[in-house]
mmCIF file of C-alpha atoms in Angstrom:
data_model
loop_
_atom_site.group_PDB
_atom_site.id
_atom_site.type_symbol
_atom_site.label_atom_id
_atom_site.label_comp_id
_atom_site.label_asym_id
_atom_site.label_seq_id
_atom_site.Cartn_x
_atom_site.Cartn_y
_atom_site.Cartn_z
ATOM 1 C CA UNK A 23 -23.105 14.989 34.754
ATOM 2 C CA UNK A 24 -22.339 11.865 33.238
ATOM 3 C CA UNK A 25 -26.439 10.774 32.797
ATOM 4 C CA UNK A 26 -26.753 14.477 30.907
ATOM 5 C CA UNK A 27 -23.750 13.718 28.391
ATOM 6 C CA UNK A 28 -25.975 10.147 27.674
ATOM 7 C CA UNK A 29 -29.232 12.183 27.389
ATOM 8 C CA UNK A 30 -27.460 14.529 25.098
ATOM 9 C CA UNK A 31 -26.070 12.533 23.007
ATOM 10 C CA UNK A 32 -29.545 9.972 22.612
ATOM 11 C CA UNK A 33 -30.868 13.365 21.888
ATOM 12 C CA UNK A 34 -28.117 14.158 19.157
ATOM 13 C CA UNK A 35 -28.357 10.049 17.680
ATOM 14 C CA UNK A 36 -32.349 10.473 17.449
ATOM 15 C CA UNK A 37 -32.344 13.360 15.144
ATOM 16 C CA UNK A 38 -29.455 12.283 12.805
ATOM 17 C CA UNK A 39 -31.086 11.944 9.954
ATOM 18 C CA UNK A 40 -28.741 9.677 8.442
ATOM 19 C CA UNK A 41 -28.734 7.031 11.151
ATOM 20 C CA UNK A 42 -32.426 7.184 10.482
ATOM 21 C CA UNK A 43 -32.307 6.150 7.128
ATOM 22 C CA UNK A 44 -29.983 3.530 7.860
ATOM 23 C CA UNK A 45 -32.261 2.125 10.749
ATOM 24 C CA UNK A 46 -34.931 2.273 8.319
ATOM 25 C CA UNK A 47 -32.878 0.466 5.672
ATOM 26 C CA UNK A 48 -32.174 -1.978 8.027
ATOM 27 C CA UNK A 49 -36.009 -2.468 8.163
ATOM 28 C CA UNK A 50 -36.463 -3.184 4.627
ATOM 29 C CA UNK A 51 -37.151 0.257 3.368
ATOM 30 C CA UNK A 52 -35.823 0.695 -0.185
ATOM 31 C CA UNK A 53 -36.587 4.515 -0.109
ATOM 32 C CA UNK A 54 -34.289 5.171 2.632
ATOM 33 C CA UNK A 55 -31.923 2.985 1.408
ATOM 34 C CA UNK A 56 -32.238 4.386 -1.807
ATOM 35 C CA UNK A 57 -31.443 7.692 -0.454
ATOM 36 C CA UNK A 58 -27.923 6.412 1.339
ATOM 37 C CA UNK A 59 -27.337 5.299 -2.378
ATOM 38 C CA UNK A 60 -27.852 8.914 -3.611
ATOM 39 C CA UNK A 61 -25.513 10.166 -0.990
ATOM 40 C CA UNK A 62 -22.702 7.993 -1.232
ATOM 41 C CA UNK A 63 -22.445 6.298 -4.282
ATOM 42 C CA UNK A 64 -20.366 8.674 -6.250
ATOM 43 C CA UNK A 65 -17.690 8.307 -2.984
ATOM 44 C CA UNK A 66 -18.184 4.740 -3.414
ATOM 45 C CA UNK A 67 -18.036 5.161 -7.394
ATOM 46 C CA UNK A 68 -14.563 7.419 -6.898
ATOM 47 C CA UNK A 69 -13.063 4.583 -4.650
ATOM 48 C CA UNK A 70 -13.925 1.900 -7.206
ATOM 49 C CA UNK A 71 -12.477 3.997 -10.353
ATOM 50 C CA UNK A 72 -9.333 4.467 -8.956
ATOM 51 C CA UNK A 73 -8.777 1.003 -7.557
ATOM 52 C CA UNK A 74 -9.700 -0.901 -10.623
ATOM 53 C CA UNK A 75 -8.851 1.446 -13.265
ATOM 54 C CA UNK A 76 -11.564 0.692 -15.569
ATOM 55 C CA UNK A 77 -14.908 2.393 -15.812
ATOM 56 C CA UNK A 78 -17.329 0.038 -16.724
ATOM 57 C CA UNK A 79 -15.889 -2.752 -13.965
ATOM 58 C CA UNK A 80 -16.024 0.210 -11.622
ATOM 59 C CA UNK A 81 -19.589 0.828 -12.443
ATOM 60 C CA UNK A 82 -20.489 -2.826 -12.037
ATOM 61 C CA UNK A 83 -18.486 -3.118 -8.955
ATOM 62 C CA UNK A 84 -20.034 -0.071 -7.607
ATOM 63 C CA UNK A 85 -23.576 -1.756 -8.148
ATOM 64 C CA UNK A 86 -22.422 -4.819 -6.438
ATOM 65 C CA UNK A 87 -21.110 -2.320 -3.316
ATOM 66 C CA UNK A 88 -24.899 -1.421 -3.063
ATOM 67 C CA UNK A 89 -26.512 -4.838 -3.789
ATOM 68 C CA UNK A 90 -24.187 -6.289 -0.816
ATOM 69 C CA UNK A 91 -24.409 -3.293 1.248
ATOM 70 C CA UNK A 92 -28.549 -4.134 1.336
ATOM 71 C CA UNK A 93 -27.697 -7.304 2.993
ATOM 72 C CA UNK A 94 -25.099 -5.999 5.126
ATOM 73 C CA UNK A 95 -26.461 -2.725 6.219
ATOM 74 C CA UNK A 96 -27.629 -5.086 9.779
ATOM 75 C CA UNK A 97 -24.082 -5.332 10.687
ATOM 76 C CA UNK A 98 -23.502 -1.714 10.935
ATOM 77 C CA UNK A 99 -23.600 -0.598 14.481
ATOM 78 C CA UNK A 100 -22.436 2.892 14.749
ATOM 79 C CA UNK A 101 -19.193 2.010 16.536
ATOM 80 C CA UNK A 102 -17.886 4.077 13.702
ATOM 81 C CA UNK A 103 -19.291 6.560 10.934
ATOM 82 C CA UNK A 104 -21.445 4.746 8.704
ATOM 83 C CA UNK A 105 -19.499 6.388 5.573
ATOM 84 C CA UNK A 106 -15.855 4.841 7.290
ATOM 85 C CA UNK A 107 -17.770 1.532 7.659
ATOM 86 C CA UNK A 108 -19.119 1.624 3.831
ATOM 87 C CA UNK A 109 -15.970 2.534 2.406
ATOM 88 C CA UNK A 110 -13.808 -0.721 4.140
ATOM 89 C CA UNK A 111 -16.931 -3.153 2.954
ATOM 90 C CA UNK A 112 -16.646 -1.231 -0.589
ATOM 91 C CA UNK A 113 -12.741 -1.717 -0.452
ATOM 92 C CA UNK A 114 -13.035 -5.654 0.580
ATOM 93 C CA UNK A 115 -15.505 -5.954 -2.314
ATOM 94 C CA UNK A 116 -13.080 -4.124 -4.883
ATOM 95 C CA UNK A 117 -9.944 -6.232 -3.350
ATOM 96 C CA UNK A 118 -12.350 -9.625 -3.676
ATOM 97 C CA UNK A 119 -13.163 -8.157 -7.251
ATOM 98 C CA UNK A 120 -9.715 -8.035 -8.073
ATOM 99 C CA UNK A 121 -8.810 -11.598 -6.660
ATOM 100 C CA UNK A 122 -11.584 -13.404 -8.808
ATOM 101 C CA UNK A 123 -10.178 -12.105 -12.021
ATOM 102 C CA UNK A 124 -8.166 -14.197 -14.219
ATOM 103 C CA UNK A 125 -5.141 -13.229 -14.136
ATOM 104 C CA UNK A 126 -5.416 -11.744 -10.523
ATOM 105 C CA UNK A 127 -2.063 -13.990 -9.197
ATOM 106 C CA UNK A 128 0.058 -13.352 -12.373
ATOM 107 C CA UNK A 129 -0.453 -10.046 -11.884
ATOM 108 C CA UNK A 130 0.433 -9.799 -8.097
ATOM 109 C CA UNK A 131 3.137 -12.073 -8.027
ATOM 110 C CA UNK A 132 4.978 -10.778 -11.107
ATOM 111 C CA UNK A 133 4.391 -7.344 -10.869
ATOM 112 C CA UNK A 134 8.146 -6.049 -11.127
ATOM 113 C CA UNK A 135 7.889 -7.184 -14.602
ATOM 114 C CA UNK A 136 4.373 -5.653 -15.210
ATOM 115 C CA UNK A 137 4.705 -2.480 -17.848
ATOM 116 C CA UNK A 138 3.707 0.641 -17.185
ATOM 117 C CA UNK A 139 0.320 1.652 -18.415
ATOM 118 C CA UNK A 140 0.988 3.695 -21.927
ATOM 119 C CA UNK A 141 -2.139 4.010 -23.545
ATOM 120 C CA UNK A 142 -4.625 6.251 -21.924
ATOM 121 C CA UNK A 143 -7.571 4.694 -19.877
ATOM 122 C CA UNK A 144 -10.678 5.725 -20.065
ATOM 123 C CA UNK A 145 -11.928 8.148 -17.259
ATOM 124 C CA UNK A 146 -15.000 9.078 -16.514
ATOM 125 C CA UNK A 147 -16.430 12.807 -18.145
ATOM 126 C CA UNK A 148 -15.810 14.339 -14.428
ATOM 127 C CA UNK A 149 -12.187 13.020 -14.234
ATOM 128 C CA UNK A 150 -11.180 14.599 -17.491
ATOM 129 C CA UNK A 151 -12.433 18.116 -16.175
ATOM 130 C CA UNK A 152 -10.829 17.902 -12.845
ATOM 131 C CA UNK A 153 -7.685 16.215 -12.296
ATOM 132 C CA UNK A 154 -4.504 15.033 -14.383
ATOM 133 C CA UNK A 155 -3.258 13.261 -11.717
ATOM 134 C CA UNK A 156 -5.672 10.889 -11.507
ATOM 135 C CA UNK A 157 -4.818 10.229 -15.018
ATOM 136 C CA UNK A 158 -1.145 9.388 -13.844
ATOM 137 C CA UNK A 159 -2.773 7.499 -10.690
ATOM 138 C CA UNK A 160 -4.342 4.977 -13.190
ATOM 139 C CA UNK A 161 -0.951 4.853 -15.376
ATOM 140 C CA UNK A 162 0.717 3.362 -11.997
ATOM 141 C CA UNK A 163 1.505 -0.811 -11.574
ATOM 142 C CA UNK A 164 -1.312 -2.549 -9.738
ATOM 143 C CA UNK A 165 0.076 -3.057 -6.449
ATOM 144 C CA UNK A 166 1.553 0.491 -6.414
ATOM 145 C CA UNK A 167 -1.573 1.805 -7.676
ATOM 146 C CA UNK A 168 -3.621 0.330 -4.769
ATOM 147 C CA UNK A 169 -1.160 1.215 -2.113
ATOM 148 C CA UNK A 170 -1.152 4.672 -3.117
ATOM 149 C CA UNK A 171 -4.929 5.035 -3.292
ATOM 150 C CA UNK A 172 -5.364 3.424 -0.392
ATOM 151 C CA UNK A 173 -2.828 5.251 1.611
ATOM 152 C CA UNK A 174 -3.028 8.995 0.006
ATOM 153 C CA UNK A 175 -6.696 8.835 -0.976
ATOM 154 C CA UNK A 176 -8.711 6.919 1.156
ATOM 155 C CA UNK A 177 -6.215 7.466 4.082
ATOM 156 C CA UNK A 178 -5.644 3.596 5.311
ATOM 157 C CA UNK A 179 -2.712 3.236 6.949
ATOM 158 C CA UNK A 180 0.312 0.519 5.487
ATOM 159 C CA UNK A 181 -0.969 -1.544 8.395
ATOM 160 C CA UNK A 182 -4.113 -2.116 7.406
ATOM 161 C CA UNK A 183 -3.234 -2.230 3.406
ATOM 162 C CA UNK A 184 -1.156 -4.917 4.024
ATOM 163 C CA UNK A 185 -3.368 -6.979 5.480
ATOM 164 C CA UNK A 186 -5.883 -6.006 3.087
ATOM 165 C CA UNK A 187 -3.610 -6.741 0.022
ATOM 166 C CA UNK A 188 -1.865 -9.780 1.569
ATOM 167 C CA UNK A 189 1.619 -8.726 1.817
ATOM 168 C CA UNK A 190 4.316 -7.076 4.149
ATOM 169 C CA UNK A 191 4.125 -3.640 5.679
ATOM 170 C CA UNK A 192 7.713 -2.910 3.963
ATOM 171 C CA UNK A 193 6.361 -3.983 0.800
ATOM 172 C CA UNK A 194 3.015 -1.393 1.137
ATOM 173 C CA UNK A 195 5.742 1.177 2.212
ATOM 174 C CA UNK A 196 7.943 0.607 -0.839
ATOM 175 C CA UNK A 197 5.099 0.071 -3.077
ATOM 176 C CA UNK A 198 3.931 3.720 -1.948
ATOM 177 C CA UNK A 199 7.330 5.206 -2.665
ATOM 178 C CA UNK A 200 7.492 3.474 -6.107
ATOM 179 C CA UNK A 201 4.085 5.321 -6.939
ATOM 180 C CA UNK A 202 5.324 8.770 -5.301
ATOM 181 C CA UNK A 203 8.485 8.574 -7.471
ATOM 182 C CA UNK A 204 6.659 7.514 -10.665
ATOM 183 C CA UNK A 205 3.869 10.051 -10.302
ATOM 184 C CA UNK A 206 6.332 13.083 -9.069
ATOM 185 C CA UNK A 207 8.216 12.107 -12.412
ATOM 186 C CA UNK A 208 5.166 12.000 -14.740
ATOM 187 C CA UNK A 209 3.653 15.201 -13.376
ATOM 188 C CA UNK A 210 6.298 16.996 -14.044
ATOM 189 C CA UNK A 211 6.493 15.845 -17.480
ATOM 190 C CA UNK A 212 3.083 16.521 -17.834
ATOM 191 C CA UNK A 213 3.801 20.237 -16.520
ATOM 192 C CA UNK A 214 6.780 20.685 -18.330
ATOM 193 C CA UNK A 215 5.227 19.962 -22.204
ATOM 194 C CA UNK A 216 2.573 22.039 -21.092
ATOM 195 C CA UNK B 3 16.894 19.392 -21.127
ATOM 196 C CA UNK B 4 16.981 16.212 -18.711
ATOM 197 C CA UNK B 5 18.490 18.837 -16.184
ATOM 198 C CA UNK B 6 15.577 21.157 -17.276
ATOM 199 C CA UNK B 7 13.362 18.321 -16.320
ATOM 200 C CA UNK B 8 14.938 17.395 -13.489
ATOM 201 C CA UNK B 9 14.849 21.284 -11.898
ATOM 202 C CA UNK B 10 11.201 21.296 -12.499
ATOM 203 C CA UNK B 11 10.324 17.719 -11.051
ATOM 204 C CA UNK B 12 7.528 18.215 -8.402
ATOM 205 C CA UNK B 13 8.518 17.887 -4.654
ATOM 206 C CA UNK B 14 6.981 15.660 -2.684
ATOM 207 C CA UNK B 15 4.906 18.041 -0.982
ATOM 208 C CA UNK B 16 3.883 19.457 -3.728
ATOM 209 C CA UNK B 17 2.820 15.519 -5.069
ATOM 210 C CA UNK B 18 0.604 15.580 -1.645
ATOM 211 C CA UNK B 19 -1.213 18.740 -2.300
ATOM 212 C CA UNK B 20 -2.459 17.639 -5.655
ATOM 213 C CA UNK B 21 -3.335 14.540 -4.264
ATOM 214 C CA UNK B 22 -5.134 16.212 -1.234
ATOM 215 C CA UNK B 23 -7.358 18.318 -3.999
ATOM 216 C CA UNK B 24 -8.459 14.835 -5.678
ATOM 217 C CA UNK B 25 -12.040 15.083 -5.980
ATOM 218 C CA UNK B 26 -13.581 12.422 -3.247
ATOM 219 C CA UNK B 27 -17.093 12.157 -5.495
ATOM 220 C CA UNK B 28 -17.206 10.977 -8.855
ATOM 221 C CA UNK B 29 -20.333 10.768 -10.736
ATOM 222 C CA UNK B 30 -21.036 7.455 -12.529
ATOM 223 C CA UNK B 31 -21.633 7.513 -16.858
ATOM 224 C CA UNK B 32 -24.435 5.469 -16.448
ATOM 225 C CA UNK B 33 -27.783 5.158 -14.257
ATOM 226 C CA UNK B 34 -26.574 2.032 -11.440
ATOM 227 C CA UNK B 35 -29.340 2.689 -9.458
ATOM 228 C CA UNK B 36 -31.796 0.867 -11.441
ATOM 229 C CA UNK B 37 -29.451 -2.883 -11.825
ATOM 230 C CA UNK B 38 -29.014 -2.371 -7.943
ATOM 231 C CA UNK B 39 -33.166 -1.981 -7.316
ATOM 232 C CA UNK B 40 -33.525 -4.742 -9.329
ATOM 233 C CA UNK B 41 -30.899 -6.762 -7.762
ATOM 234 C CA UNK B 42 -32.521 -6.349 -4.117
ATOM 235 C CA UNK B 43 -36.048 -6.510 -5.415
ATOM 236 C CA UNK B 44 -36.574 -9.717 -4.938
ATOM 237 C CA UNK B 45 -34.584 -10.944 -2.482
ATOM 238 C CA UNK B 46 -35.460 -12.193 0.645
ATOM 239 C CA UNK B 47 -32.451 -10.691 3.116
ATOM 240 C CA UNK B 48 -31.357 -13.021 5.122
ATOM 241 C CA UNK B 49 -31.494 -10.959 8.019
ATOM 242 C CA UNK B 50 -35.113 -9.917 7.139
ATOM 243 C CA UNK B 51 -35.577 -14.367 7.929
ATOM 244 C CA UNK B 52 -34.211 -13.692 11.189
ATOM 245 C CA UNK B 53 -36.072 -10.975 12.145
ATOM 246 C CA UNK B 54 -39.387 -12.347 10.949
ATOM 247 C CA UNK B 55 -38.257 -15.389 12.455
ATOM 248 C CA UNK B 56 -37.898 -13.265 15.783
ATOM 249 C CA UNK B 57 -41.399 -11.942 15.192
ATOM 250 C CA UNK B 58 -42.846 -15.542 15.198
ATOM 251 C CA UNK B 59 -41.478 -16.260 18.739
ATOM 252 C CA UNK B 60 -44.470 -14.198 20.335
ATOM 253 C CA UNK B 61 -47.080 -16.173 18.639
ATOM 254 C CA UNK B 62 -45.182 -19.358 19.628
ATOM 255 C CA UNK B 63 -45.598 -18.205 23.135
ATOM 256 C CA UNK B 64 -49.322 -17.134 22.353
ATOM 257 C CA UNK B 65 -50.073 -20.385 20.857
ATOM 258 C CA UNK B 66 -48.680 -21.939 23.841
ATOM 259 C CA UNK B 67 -50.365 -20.101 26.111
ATOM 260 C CA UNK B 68 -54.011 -20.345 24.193
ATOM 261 C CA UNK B 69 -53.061 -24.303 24.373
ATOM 262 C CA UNK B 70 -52.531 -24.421 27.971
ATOM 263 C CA UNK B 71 -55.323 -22.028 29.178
ATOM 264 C CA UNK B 72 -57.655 -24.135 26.524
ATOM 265 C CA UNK B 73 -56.447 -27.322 28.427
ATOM 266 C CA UNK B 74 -57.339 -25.906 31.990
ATOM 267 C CA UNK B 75 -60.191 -24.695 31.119
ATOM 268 C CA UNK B 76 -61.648 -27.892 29.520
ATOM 269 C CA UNK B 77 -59.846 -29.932 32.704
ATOM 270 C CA UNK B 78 -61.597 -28.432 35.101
ATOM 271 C CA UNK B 79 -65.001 -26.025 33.913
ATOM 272 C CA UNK B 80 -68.162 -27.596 34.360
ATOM 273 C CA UNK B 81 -70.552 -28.669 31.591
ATOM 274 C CA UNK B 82 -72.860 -26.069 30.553
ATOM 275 C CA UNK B 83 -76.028 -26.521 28.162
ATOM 276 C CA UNK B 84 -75.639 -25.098 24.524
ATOM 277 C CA UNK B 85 -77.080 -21.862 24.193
ATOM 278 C CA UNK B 86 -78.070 -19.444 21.193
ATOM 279 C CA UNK B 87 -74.689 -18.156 21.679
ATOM 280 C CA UNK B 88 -74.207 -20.884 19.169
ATOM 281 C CA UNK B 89 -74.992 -18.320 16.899
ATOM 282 C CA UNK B 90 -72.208 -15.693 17.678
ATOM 283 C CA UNK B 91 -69.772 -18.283 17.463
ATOM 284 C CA UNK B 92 -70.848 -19.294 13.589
ATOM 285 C CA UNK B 93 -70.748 -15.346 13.051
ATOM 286 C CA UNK B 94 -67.061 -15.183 14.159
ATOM 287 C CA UNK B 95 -66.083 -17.903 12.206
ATOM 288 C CA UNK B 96 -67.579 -16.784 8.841
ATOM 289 C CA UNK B 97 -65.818 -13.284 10.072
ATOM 290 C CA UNK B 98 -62.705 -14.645 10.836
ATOM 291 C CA UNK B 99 -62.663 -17.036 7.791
ATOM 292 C CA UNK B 100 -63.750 -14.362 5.631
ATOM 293 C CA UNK B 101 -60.666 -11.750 6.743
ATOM 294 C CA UNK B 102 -57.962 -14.870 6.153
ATOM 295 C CA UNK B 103 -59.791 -15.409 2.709
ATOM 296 C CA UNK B 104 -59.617 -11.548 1.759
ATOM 297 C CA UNK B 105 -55.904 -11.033 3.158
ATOM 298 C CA UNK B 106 -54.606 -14.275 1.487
ATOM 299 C CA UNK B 107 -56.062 -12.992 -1.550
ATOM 300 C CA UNK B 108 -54.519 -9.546 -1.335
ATOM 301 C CA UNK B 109 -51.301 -10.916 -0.901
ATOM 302 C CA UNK B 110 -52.066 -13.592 -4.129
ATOM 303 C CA UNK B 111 -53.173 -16.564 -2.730
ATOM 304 C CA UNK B 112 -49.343 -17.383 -1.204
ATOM 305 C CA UNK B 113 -48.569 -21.146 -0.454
ATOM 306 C CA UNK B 114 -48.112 -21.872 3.272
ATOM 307 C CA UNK B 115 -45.865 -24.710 2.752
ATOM 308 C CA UNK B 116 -43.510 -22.706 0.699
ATOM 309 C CA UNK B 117 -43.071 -20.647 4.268
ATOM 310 C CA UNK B 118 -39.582 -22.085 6.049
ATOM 311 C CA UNK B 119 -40.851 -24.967 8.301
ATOM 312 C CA UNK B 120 -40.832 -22.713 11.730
ATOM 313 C CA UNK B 121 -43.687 -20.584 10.506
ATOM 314 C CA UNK B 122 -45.478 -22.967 9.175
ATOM 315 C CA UNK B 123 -45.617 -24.864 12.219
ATOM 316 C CA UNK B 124 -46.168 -21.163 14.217
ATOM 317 C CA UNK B 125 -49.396 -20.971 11.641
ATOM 318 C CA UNK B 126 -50.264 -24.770 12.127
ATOM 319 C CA UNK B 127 -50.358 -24.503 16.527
ATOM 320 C CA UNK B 128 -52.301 -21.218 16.029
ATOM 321 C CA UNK B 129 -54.927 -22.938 14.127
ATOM 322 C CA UNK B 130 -55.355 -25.834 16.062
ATOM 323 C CA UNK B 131 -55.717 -23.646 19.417
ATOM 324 C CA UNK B 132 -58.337 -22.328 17.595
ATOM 325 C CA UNK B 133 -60.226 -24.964 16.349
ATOM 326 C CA UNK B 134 -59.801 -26.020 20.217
ATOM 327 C CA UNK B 135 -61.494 -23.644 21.006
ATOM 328 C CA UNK B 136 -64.540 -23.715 18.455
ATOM 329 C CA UNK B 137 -64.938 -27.504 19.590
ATOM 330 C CA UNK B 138 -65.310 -26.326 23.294
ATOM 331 C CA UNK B 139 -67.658 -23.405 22.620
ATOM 332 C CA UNK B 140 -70.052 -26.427 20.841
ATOM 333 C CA UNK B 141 -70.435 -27.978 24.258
ATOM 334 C CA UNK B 142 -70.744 -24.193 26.055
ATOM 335 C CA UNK B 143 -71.692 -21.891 23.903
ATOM 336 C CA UNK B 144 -72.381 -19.311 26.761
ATOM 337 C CA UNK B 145 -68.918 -18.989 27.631
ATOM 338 C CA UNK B 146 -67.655 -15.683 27.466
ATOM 339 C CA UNK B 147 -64.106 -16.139 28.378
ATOM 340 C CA UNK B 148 -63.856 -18.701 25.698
ATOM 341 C CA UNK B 149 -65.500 -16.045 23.142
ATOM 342 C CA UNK B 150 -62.662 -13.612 23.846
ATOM 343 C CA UNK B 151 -60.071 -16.539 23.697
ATOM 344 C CA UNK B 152 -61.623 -17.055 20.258
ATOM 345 C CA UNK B 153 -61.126 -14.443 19.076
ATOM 346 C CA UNK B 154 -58.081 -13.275 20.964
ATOM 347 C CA UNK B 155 -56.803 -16.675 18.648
ATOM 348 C CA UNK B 156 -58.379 -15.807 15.404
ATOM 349 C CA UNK B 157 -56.911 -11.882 15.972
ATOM 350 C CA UNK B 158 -53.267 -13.912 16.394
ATOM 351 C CA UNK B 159 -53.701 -15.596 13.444
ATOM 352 C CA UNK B 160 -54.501 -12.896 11.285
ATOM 353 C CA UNK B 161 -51.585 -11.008 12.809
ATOM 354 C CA UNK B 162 -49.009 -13.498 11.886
ATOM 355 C CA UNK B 163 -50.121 -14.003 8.433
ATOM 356 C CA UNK B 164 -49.699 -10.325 7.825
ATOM 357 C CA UNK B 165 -46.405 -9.773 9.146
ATOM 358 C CA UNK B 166 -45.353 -13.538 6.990
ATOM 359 C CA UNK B 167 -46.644 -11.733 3.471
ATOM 360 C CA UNK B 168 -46.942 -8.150 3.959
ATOM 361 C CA UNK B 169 -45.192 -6.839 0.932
ATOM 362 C CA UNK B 170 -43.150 -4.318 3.119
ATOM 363 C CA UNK B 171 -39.866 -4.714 0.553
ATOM 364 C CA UNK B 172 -41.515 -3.216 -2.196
ATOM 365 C CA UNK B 173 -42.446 0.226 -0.896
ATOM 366 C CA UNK B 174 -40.839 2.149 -3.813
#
């Protein structure tokens, strides 16, 4: 019984193709890998966006997801999907992003006092069409900002964010009622002048 | 109006159903596909070291193996007179040094010593087994077995300096 569930599933594993594309990828093939681009990026893209709020650094974040993913794509071993596994090295790189920029401490360490996003930012064509929350999403303070996407969105749980972020589990918890509170409020402002 | 507001505030439900219907996919403004070909052009992955690196450990064991059979055979084969097959051994080397010529050439005319130092000296035992070998089929040219060694060697050779420069990266 247990030697058919193996055959089975070797059967199931050898005509996936998108373990064969990464297996080819992981061979040096640029058209398969080029492919896996094509069917993740915009995930990848979406994930970047919302974490860093800006287009054009999500765009050139997004790129370096890709270029680092090329050299990486060996260390995938199927213990888990291959999209879960691209999305935490995409998150690391976004977080390690974040961390390099200038005034990546000031911004973490004072961040009761940071202001509340007024002016607009720029989203990309598809996020004007679809969804006014996201527009709130990218009005929210940093921290609360990545909790919430992290949490709600990409569905990481305050465990893992806080390790990821570098603080307490309390503090991912709070941070993630913070951003419920502030969104609930501004959506309903939004709904209300509409 | 605050308590107009406040009546209409979204619940917290309703907060998680509009965040449940977030698009997953956005579509990038720009082309990124052609920065990130660029960016891995080039580059030699790490990884793709290693495993060429594992690819050389069969011809470390072949060269090792021509070396030792070369030894034994010299050791303990009696002399035989030179033959015509003198002949067939000048033909394989013109072959053989032809090939390299034509394949180094393809791949333009690459530097060995700018291959990391364990291929090089991979490339380096594979030639001297070989030129073992031509020096022994000078003193018995009749030998058979030390033909096919030859060119057993030679095919080795060729093999490794393919699978060093074979431009398998760029296959867009």
């Amino acid at each position: 019984m247990d030697k058919q569930k193996v055959i089975n599933a070797q059967e199931l594993f050898s005509s996936d193709p998108e373990l064969e594309r990464i297996n080819r990828a992981k061979q040096g093939d640029q058209q398969a890998f080029h492919q896996l681009y094509i069917d993740h990026h915009r995930r990848v893209y979406a994930l970047c966006w919302r974490m860093l709020s800006d287009k054009d650094s999500a765009e050139d974040v997004c790129q370096e997801v890709f270029v680092q993913l090329w050299q990486k794509i060996e260390n995938f071993r199927g213990e888990s999907k291959f999209s879960t596994w691209l999305h935490s090295v995409a998150t690391n790189i976004v977080l390690g992003h974040l961390r390099k920029q200038k005034n990546w401490l000031q911004r973490v360490f004072s961040i009761e006092e940071q202001p509340v996003a007024d002016v607009p930012v720029e989203m990309p064509m598809q996020v004007n069409e679809v969804s006014e929350l996201d527009k709130h999403i990218q009005r929210l303070p940093e921290r609360a900002r990545l909790v919430f996407v992290l949490f709600a969105v990409e569905g990481y749980r305050h465990e893992e964010i806080s390790n990821m972020l570098n603080m307490a589990v309390g503090s991912s918890k709070s941070q993630y009622h913070r951003a419920k509170s502030l969104l609930r409020e501004w959506v309903s402002e939004s709904d209300y002048e509409r | 109006m605050k308590d107009k507001k406040m009546n209409k505030q979204l619940s917290e439900q309703e907060l998680l159903n509009k965040t449940a219907k977030l698009p997953l996919e956005m579509a990038p403004e720009r082309d990124l596909w052609t920065g990130i070909e660029k960016a891995i052009h080039g580059q030699t992955r790490k990884s793709a070291n290693l495993s060429q690196g594992n690819k050389v450990i069969p011809m470390a064991w072949a060269a090792s193996v021509v070396a030792a059979v070369l030894v034994t055979w010299l050791s303990f084969s009696p002399q035989q007179a030179t033959t015509p097959k003198l002949n067939l051994l000048t033909v394989m080397q013109q072959d053989f040094t032809e090939q390299k010529q034509a394949m180094l050439v393809s791949y333009g005319q690459p530097k060995i010593s700018q291959l990391p130092q364990e291929m090089q000296d991979q490339l380096s035992e594979l030639a001297s087994a070989r030129q073992a070998i031509e020096k022994a089929l000078l003193d018995d040219g009749n030998n058979s077995d030390l033909l096919n060694l030859l060119r057993w060697t030679q095919k080795q050779e060729l093999d490794l300096i393919k699978q060093l420069y074979s431009p398998k990266w760029q296959s867009i």
